[in-house]
Amino acid sequence: MKANVGSIDRTIRILVGACLIAATLFGVIGPWGWLGLAPLATGIFRFCPAYLPFGFRTCPIKK
C-alpha cells in the first residue's frame, strides 16, 4: 500500500472522523456517526482505497 493521501487531506480526514465519533459518543447524532471510523482510518494510514480506481493522489510524488 503506497500512501496516496496528502497532509492536508489527512488532517481533514482525521478531524472529520474524530468529530463524527465524538458526536456519536456524546449522543448528538445517531449510530451512523460510527462511519467516522472510515475517514479516521484512511487518515491515519495515509491510504484511501477509493482513490485507486481513479488514480487520485493528494500527496506529492517522491522523486
GROMACS .gro file of C-alpha atoms in nm:
model
   63
    1MET     CA    1   0.000   0.000   0.000
    2LYS     CA    2   0.159   0.323  -0.115
    3ALA     CA    3   0.049   0.643   0.051
    4ASN     CA    4  -0.199   0.835  -0.162
    5VAL     CA    5  -0.336   1.079   0.097
    6GLY     CA    6  -0.152   1.409   0.143
    7SER     CA    7  -0.105   1.610   0.460
    8ILE     CA    8  -0.399   1.850   0.421
    9ASP     CA    9  -0.631   1.569   0.312
   10ARG     CA   10  -0.504   1.358   0.603
   11THR     CA   11  -0.568   1.631   0.858
   12ILE     CA   12  -0.922   1.689   0.733
   13ARG     CA   13  -1.000   1.316   0.735
   14ILE     CA   14  -0.873   1.271   1.092
   15LEU     CA   15  -1.066   1.576   1.219
   16VAL     CA   16  -1.392   1.480   1.048
   17GLY     CA   17  -1.365   1.119   1.162
   18ALA     CA   18  -1.287   1.216   1.521
   19CYS     CA   19  -1.572   1.470   1.529
   20LEU     CA   20  -1.825   1.217   1.398
   21ILE     CA   21  -1.718   0.959   1.654
   22ALA     CA   22  -1.723   1.215   1.937
   23ALA     CA   23  -2.069   1.335   1.834
   24THR     CA   24  -2.193   0.977   1.846
   25LEU     CA   25  -2.040   0.914   2.188
   26PHE     CA   26  -2.199   1.231   2.328
   27GLY     CA   27  -2.538   1.143   2.182
   28VAL     CA   28  -2.556   1.439   1.945
   29ILE     CA   29  -2.606   1.218   1.641
   30GLY     CA   30  -2.720   0.862   1.596
   31PRO     CA   31  -2.520   0.548   1.538
   32TRP     CA   32  -2.439   0.647   1.178
   33GLY     CA   33  -2.162   0.861   1.328
   34TRP     CA   34  -1.955   0.544   1.363
   35LEU     CA   35  -1.895   0.584   0.990
   36GLY     CA   36  -1.635   0.832   1.107
   37LEU     CA   37  -1.407   0.533   1.155
   38ALA     CA   38  -1.354   0.519   0.776
   39PRO     CA   39  -1.206   0.869   0.730
   40LEU     CA   40  -1.018   0.834   1.057
   41ALA     CA   41  -0.852   0.509   0.943
   42THR     CA   42  -0.771   0.641   0.595
   43GLY     CA   43  -0.616   0.950   0.752
   44ILE     CA   44  -0.408   0.751   0.997
   45PHE     CA   45  -0.282   0.500   0.740
   46ARG     CA   46  -0.246   0.762   0.461
   47PHE     CA   47  -0.411   0.525   0.215
   48CYS     CA   48  -0.756   0.556   0.058
   49PRO     CA   49  -0.873   0.254  -0.143
   50ALA     CA   50  -1.141   0.468  -0.314
   51TYR     CA   51  -0.863   0.670  -0.482
   52LEU     CA   52  -0.716   0.365  -0.659
   53PRO     CA   53  -0.968   0.314  -0.943
   54PHE     CA   54  -0.949   0.682  -1.033
   55GLY     CA   55  -0.574   0.723  -0.993
   56PHE     CA   56  -0.607   1.010  -0.744
   57ARG     CA   57  -0.321   1.117  -0.520
   58THR     CA   58  -0.320   1.412  -0.284
   59CYS     CA   59   0.036   1.360  -0.167
   60PRO     CA   60   0.341   1.474  -0.362
   61ILE     CA   61   0.517   1.222  -0.583
   62LYS     CA   62   0.858   1.128  -0.445
   63LYS     CA   63   1.142   1.166  -0.691
   0.00000   0.00000   0.00000
